[in-house]
Structures are given as C-alpha cells and as structure tokens.
mmCIF file of N, CA, C and O in Angstrom:
data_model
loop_
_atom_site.group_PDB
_atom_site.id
_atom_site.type_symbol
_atom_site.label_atom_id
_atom_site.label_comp_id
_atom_site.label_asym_id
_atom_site.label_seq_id
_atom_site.Cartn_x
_atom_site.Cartn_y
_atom_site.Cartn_z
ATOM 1 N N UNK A 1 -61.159 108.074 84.756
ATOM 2 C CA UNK A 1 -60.350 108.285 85.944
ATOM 3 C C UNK A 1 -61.252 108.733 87.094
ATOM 4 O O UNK A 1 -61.888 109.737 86.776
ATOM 5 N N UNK A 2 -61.460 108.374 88.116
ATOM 6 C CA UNK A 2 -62.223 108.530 89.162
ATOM 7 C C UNK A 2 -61.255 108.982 90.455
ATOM 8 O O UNK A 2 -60.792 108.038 91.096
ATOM 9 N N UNK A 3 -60.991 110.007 90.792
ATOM 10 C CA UNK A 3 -60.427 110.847 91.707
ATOM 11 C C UNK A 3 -61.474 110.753 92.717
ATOM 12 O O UNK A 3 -62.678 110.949 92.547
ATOM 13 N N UNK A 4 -60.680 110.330 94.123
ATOM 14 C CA UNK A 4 -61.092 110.352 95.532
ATOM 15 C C UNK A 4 -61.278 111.697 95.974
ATOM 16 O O UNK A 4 -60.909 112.461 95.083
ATOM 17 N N UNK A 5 -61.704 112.310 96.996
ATOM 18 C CA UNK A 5 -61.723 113.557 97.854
ATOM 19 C C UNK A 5 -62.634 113.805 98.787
ATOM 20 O O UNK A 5 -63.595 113.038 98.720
ATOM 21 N N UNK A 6 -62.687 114.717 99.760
ATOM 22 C CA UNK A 6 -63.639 114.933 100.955
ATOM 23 C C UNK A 6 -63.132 116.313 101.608
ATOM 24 O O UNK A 6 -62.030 116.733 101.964
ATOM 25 N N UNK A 7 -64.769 116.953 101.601
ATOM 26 C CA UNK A 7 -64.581 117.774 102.497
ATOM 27 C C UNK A 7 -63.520 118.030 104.071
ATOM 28 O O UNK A 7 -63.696 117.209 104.971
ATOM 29 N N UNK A 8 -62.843 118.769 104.218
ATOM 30 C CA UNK A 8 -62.373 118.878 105.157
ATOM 31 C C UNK A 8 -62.726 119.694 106.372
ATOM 32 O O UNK A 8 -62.595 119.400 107.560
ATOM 33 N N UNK A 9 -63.328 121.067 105.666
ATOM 34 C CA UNK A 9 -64.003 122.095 106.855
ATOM 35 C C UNK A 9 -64.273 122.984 105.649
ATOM 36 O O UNK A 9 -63.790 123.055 104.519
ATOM 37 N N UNK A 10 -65.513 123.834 106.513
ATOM 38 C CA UNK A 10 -65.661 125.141 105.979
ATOM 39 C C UNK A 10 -66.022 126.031 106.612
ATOM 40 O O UNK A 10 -66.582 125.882 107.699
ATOM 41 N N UNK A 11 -65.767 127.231 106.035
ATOM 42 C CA UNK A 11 -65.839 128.699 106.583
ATOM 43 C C UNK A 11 -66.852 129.766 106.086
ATOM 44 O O UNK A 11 -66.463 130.582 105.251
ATOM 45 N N UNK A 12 -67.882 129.802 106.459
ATOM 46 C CA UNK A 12 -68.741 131.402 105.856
ATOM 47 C C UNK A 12 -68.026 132.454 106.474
ATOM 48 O O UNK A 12 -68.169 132.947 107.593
ATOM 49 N N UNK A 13 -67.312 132.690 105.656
ATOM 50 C CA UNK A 13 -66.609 134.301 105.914
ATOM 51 C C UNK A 13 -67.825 135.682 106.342
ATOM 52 O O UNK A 13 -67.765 136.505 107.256
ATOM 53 N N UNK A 14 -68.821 135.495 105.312
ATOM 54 C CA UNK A 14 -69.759 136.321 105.447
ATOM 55 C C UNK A 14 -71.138 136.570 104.878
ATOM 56 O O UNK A 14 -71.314 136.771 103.676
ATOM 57 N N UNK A 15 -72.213 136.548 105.865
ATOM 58 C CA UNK A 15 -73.622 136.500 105.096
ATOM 59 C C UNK A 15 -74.166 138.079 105.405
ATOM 60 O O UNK A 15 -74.178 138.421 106.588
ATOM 61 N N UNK A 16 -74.558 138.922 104.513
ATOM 62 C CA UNK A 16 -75.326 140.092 104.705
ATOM 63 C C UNK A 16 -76.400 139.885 103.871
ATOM 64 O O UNK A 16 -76.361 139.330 102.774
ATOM 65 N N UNK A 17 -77.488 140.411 104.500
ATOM 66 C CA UNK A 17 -78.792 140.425 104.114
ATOM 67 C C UNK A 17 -79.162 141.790 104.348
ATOM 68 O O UNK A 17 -79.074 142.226 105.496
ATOM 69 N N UNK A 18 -79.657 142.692 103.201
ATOM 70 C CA UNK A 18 -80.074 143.748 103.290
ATOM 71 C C UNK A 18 -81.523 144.145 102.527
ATOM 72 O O UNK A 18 -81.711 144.230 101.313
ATOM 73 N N UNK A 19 -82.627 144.394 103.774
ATOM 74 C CA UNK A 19 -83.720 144.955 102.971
ATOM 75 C C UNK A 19 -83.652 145.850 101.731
ATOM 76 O O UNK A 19 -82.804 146.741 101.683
ATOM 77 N N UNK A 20 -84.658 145.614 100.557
ATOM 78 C CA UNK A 20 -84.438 146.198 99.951
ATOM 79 C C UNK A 20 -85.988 147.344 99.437
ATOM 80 O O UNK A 20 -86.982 147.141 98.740
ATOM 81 N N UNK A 21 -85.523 148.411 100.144
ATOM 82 C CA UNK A 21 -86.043 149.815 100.163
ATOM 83 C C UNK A 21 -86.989 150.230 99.600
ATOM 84 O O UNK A 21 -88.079 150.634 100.005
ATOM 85 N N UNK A 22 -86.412 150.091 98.304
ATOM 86 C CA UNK A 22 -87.539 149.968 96.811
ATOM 87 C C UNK A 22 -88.584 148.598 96.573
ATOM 88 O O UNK A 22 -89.333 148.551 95.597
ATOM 89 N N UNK A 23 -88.541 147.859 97.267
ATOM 90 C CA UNK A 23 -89.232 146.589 97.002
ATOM 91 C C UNK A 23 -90.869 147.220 97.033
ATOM 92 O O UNK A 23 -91.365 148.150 97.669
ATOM 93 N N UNK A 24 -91.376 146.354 96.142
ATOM 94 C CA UNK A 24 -92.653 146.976 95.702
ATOM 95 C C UNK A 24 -93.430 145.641 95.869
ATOM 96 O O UNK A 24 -93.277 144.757 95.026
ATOM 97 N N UNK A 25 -94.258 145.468 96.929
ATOM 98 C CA UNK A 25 -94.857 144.060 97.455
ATOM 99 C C UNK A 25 -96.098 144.297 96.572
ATOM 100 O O UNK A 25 -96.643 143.202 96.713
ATOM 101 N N UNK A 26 -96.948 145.035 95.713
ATOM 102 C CA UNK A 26 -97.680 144.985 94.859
ATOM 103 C C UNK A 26 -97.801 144.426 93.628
ATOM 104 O O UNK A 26 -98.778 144.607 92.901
ATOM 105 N N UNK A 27 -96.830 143.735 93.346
ATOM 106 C CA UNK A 27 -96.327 143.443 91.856
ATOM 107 C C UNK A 27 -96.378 142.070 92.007
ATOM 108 O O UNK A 27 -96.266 141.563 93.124
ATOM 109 N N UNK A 28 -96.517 141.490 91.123
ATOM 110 C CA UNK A 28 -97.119 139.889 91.152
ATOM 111 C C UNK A 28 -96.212 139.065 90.920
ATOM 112 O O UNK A 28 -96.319 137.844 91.032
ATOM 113 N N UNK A 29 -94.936 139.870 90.470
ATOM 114 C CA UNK A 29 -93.427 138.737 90.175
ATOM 115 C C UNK A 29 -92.565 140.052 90.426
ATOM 116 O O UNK A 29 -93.007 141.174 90.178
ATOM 117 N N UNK A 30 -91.418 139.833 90.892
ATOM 118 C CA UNK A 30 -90.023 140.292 91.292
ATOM 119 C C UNK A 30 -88.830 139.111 90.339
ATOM 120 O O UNK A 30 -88.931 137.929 90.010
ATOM 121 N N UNK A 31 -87.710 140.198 90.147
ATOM 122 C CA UNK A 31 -86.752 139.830 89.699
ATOM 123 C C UNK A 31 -85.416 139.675 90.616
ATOM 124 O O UNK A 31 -85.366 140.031 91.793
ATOM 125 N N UNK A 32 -84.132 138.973 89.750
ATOM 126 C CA UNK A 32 -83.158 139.155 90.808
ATOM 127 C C UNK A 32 -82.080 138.806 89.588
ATOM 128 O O UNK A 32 -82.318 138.269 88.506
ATOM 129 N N UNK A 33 -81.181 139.151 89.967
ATOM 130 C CA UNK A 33 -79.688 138.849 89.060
ATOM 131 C C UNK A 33 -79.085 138.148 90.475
ATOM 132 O O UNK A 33 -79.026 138.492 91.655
ATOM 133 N N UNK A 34 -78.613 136.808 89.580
ATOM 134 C CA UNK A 34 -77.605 136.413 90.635
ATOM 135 C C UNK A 34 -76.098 135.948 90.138
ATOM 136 O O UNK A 34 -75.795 135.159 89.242
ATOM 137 N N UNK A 35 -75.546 136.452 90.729
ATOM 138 C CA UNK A 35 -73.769 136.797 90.163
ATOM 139 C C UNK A 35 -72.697 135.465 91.112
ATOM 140 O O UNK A 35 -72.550 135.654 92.320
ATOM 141 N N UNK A 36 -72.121 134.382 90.551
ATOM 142 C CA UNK A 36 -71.436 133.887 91.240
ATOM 143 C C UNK A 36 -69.842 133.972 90.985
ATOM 144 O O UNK A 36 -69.567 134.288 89.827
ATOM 145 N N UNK A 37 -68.733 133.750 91.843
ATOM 146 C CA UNK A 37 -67.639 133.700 91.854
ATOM 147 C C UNK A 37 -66.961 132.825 92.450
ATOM 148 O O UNK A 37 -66.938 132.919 93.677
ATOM 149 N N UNK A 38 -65.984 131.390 91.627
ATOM 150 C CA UNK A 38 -66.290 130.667 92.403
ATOM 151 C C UNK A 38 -64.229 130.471 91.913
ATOM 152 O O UNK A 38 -63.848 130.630 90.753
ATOM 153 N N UNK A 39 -63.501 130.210 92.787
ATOM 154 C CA UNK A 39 -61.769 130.624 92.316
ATOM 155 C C UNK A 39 -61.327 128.928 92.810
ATOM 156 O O UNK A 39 -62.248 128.515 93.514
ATOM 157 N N UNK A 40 -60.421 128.043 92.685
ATOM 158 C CA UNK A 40 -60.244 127.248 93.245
ATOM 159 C C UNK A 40 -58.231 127.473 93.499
ATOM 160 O O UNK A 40 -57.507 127.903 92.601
ATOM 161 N N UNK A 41 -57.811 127.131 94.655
ATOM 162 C CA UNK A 41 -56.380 127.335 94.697
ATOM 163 C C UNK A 41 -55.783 126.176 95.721
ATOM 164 O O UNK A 41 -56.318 125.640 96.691
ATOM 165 N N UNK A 42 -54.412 125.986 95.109
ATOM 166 C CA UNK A 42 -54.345 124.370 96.181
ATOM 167 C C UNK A 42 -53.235 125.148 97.163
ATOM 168 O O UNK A 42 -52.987 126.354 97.155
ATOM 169 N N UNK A 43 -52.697 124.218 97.927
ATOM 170 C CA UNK A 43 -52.046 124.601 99.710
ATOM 171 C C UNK A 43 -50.609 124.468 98.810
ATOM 172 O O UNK A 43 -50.476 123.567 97.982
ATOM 173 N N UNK A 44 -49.578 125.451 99.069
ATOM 174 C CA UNK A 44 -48.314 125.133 98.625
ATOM 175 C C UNK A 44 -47.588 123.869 99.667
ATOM 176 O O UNK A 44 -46.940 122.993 99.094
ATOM 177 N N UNK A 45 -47.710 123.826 101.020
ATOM 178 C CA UNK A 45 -46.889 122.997 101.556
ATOM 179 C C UNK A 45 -47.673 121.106 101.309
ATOM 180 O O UNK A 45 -47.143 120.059 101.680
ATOM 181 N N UNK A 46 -48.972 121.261 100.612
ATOM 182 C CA UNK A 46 -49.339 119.902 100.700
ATOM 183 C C UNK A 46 -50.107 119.960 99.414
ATOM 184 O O UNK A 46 -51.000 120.793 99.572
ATOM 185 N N UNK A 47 -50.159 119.400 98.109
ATOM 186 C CA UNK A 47 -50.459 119.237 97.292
ATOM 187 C C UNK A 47 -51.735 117.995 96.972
ATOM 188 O O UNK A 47 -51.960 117.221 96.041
ATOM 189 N N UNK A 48 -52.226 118.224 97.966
ATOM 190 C CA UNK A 48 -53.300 117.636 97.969
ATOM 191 C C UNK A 48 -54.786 118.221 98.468
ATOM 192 O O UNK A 48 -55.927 117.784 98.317
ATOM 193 N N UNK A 49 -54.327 119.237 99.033
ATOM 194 C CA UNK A 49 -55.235 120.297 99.588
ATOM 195 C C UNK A 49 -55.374 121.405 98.658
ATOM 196 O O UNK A 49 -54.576 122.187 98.140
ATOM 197 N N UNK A 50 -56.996 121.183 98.593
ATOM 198 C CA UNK A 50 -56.992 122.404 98.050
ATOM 199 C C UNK A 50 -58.393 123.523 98.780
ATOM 200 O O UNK A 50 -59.126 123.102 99.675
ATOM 201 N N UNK A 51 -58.494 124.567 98.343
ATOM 202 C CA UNK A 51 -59.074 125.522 98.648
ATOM 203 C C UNK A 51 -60.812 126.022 97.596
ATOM 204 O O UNK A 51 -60.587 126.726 96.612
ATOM 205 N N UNK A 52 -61.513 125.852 97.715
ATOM 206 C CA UNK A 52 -62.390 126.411 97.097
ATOM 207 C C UNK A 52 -63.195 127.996 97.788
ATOM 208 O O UNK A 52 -63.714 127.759 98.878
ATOM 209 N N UNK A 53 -63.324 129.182 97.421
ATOM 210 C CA UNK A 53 -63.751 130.194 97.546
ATOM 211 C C UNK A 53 -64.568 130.565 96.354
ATOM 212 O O UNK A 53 -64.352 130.711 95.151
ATOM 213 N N UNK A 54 -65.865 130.686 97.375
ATOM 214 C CA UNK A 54 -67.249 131.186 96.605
ATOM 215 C C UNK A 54 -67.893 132.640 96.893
ATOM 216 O O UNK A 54 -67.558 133.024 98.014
ATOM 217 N N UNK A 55 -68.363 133.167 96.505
ATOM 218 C CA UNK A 55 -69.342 134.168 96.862
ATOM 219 C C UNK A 55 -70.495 134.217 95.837
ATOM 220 O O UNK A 55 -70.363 133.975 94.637
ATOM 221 N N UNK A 56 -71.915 134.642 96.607
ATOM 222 C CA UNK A 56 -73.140 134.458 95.778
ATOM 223 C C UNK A 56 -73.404 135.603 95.858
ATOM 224 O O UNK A 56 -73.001 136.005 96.949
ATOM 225 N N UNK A 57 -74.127 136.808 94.989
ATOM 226 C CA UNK A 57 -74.768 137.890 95.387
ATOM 227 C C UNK A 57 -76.023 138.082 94.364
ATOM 228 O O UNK A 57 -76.182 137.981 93.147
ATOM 229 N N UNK A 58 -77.099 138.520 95.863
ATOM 230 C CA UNK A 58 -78.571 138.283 94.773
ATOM 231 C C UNK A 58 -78.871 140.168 94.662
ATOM 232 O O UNK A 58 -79.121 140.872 95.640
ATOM 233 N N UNK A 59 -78.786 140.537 93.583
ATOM 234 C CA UNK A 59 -78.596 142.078 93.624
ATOM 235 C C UNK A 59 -79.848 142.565 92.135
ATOM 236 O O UNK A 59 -80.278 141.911 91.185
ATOM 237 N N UNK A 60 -80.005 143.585 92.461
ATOM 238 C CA UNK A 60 -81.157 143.742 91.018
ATOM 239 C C UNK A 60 -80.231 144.875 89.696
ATOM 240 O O UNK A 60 -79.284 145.661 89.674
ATOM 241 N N UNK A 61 -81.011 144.435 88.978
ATOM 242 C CA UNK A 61 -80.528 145.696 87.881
ATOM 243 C C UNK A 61 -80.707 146.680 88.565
ATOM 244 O O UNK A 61 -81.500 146.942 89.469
ATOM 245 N N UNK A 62 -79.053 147.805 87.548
ATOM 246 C CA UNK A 62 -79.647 148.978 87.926
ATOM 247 C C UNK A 62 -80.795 149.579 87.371
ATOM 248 O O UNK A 62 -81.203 149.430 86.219
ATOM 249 N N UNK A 63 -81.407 150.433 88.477
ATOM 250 C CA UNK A 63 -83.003 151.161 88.032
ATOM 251 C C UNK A 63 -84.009 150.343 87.895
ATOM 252 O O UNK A 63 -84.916 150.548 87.090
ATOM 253 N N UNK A 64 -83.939 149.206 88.768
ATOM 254 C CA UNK A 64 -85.153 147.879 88.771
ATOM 255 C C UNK A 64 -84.968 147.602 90.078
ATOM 256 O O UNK A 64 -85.028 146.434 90.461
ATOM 257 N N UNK A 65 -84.719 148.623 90.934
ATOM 258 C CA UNK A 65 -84.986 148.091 92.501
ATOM 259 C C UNK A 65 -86.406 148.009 93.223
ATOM 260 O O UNK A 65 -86.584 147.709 94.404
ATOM 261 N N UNK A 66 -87.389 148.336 92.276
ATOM 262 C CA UNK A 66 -88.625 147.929 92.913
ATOM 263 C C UNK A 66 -89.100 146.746 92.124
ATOM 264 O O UNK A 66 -90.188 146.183 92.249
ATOM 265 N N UNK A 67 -88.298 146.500 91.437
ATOM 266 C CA UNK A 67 -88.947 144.519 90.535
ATOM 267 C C UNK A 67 -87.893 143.555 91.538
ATOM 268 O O UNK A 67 -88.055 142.374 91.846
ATOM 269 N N UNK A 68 -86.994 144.292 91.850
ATOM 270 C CA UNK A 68 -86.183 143.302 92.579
ATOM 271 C C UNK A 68 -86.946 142.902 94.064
ATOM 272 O O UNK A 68 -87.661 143.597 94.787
ATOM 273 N N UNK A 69 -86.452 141.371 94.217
ATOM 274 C CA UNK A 69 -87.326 141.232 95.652
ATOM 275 C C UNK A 69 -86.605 141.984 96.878
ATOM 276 O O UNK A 69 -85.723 142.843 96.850
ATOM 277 N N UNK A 70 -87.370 141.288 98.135
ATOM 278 C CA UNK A 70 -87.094 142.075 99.179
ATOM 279 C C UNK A 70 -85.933 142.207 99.691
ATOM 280 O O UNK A 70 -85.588 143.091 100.476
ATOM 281 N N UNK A 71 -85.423 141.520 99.359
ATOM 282 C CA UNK A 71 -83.356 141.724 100.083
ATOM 283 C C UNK A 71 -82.623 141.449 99.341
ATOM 284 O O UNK A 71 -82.789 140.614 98.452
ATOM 285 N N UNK A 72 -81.492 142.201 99.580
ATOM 286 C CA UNK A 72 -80.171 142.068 98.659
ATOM 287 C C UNK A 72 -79.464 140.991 99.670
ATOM 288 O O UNK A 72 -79.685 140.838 100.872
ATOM 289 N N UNK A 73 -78.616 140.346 98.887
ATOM 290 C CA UNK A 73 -78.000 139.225 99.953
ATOM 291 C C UNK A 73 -76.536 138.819 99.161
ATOM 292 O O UNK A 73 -76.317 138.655 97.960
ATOM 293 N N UNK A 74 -75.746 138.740 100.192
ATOM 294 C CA UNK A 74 -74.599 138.541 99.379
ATOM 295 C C UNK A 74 -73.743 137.126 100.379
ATOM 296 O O UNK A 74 -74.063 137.279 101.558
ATOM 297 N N UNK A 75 -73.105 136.280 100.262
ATOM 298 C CA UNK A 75 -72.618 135.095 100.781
ATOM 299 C C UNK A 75 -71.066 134.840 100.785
ATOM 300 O O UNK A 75 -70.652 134.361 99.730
ATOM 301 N N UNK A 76 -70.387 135.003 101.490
ATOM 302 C CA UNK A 76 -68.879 134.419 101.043
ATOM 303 C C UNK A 76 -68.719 133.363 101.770
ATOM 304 O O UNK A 76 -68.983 133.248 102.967
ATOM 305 N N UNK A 77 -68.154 132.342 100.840
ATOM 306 C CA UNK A 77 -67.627 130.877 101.778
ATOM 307 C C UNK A 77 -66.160 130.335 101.651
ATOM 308 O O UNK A 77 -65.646 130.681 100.587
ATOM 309 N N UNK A 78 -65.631 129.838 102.178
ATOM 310 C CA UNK A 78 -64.303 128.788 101.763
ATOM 311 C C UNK A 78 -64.722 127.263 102.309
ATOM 312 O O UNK A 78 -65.431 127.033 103.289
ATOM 313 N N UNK A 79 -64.060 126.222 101.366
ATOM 314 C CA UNK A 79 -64.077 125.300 101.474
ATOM 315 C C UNK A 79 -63.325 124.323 101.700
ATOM 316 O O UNK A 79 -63.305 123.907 100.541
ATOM 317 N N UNK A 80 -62.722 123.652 102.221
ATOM 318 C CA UNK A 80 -61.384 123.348 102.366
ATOM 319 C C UNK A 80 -61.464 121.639 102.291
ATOM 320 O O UNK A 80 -62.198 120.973 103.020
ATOM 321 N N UNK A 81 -60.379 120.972 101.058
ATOM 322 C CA UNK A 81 -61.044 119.956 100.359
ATOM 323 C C UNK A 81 -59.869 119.123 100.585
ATOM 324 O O UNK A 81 -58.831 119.746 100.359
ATOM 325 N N UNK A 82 -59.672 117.769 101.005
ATOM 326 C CA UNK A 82 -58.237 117.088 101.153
ATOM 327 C C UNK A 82 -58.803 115.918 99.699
ATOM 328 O O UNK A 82 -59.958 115.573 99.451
ATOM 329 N N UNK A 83 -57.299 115.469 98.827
ATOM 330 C CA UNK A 83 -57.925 114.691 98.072
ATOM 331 C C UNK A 83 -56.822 113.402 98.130
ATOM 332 O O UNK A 83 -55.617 113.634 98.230
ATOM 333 N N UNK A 84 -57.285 112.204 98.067
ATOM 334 C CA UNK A 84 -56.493 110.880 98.503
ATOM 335 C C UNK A 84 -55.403 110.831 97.777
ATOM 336 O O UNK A 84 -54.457 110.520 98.500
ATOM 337 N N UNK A 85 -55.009 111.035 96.390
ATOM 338 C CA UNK A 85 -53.718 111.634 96.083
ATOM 339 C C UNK A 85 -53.815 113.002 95.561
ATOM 340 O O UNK A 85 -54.642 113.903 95.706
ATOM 341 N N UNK A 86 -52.459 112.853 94.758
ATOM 342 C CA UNK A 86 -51.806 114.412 94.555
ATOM 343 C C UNK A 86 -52.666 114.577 93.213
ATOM 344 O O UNK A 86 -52.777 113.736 92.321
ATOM 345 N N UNK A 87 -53.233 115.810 93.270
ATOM 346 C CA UNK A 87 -54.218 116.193 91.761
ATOM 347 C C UNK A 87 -53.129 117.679 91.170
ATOM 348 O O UNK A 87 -52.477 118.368 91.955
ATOM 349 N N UNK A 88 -53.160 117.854 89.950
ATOM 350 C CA UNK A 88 -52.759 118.942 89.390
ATOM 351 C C UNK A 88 -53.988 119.611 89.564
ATOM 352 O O UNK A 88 -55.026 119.056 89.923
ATOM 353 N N UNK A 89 -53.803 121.364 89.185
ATOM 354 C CA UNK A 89 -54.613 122.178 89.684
ATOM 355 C C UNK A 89 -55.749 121.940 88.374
ATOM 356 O O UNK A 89 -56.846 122.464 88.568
ATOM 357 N N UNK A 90 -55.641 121.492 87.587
ATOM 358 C CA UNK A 90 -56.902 121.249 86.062
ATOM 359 C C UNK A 90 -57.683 120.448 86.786
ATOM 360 O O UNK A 90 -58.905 120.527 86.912
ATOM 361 N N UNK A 91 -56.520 119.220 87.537
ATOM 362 C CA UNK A 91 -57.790 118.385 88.106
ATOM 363 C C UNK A 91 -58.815 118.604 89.336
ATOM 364 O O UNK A 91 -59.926 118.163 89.629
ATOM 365 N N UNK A 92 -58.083 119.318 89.792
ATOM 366 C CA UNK A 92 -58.930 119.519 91.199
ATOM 367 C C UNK A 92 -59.817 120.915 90.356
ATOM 368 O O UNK A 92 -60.975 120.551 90.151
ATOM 369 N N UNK A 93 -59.653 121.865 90.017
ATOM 370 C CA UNK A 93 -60.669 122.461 88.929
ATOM 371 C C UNK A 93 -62.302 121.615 88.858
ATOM 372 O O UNK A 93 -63.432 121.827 89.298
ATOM 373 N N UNK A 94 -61.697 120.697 88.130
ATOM 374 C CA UNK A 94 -62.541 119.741 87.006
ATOM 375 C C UNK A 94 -63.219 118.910 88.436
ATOM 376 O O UNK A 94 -64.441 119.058 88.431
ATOM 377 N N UNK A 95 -62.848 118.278 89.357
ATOM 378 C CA UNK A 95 -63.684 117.877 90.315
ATOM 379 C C UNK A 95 -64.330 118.408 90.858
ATOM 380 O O UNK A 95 -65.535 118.225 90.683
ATOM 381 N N UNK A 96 -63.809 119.466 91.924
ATOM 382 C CA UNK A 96 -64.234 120.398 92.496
ATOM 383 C C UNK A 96 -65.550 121.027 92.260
ATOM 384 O O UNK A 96 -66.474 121.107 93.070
ATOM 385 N N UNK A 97 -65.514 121.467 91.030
ATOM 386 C CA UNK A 97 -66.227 122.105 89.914
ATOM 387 C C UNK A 97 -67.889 121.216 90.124
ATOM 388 O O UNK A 97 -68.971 121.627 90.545
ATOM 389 N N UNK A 98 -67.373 119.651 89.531
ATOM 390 C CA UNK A 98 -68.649 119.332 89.736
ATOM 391 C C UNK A 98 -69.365 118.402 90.990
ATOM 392 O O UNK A 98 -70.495 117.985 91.244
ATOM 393 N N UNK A 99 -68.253 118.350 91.498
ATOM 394 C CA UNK A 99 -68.838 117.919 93.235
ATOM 395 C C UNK A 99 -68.498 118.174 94.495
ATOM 396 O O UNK A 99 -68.750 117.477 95.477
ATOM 397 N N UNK A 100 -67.879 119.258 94.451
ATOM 398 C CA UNK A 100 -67.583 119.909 95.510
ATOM 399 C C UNK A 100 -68.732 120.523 96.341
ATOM 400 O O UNK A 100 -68.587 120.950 97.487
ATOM 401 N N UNK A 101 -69.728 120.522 95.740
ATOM 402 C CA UNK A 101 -70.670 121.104 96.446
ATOM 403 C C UNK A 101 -71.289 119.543 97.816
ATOM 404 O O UNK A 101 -71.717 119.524 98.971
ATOM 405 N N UNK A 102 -71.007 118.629 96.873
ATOM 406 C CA UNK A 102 -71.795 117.519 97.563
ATOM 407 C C UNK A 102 -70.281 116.719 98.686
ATOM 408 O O UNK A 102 -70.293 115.618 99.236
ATOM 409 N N UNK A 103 -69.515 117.432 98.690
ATOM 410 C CA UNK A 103 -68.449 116.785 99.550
ATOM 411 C C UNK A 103 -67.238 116.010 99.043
ATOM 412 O O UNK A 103 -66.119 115.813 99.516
ATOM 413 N N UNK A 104 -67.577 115.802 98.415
ATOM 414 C CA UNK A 104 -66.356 115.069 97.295
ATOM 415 C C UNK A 104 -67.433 113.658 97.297
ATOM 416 O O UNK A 104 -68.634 113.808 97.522
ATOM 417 N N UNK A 105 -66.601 111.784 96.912
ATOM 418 C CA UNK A 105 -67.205 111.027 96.396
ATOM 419 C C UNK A 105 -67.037 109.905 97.399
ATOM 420 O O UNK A 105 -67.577 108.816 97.203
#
C-alpha cells in the first residue's frame, strides 16, 4: 500500500542553546545523551491532517558535565502534514514515522 502525503508547514516552537559550564576542552572525546520525543495526532475537523510534534535534547549524564560537550541544546518542532486521502491514526503513525522527516513521497 503506498500512501500519498506532503508537508504542509512547520513550526520551531523553540531552540535553546546553553553553554555548558563544566565543559572540559582538555579531554580528547566528550559525550552526550540524546533524548527524543516524537507524538503524532491528526486534526479532528479534517481527517487527513495530521500533526507531528518533536523535541530533541542533547543533555549529559548526571555527574558527567565535564565529558559532556560544550552546550546543552534542546529543539521543539511541529509539523504539519496533509495526506491525499483519509489515513487512520496507525497509518499516519507508520508513515510519518518513516518519512516524515523527508516531506512525505
């Protein structure tokens, strides 16, 4: 089954970038944990729209803020996705999921 779709618009809600204090530029490798959250929800009045909301955050272990690199950074986005017909929410999931990043097909 090959489901149509395309970007419609998007939104960075919010980018913070914060030096990070403890960073220890002596050390020959730095670490980072990166945590994603990624929710997908469709439009009640049009069932073809749906919503993707992400956030990325690059943050260190606790008590490893000098292995962690130089900034903490955290990202929120929405995505807003129209698809040529009506998808149940598994399907737009299941697309979304793996090409939503590239715009739809």
């Amino acid at each position: 089954m090959n489901v149509r779709f395309q970007l419609d618009r998007y939104v960075l809600d919010s980018i913070n970038v914060a030096v990070n204090p403890d960073f220890d530029k002596t050390r020959t490798t730095h670490r980072t944990n990166i945590a994603t959250k990624v929710g997908v929800s469709g439009n009640e009045q049009d069932s073809r729209r749906y919503m993707v909301r992400m956030e990325v955050v690059l943050s260190p272990e606790e008590g490893k803020t000098a292995d962690f690199i130089a900034y903490h950074v955290q990202v929120r986005a929405r995505g807003f996705f129209l698809f040529e017909e009506t998808v149940d929410q598994r399907t737009a999931e299941k697309w979304l999921g793996r090409n939503g990043a590239a715009g739809g097909l």
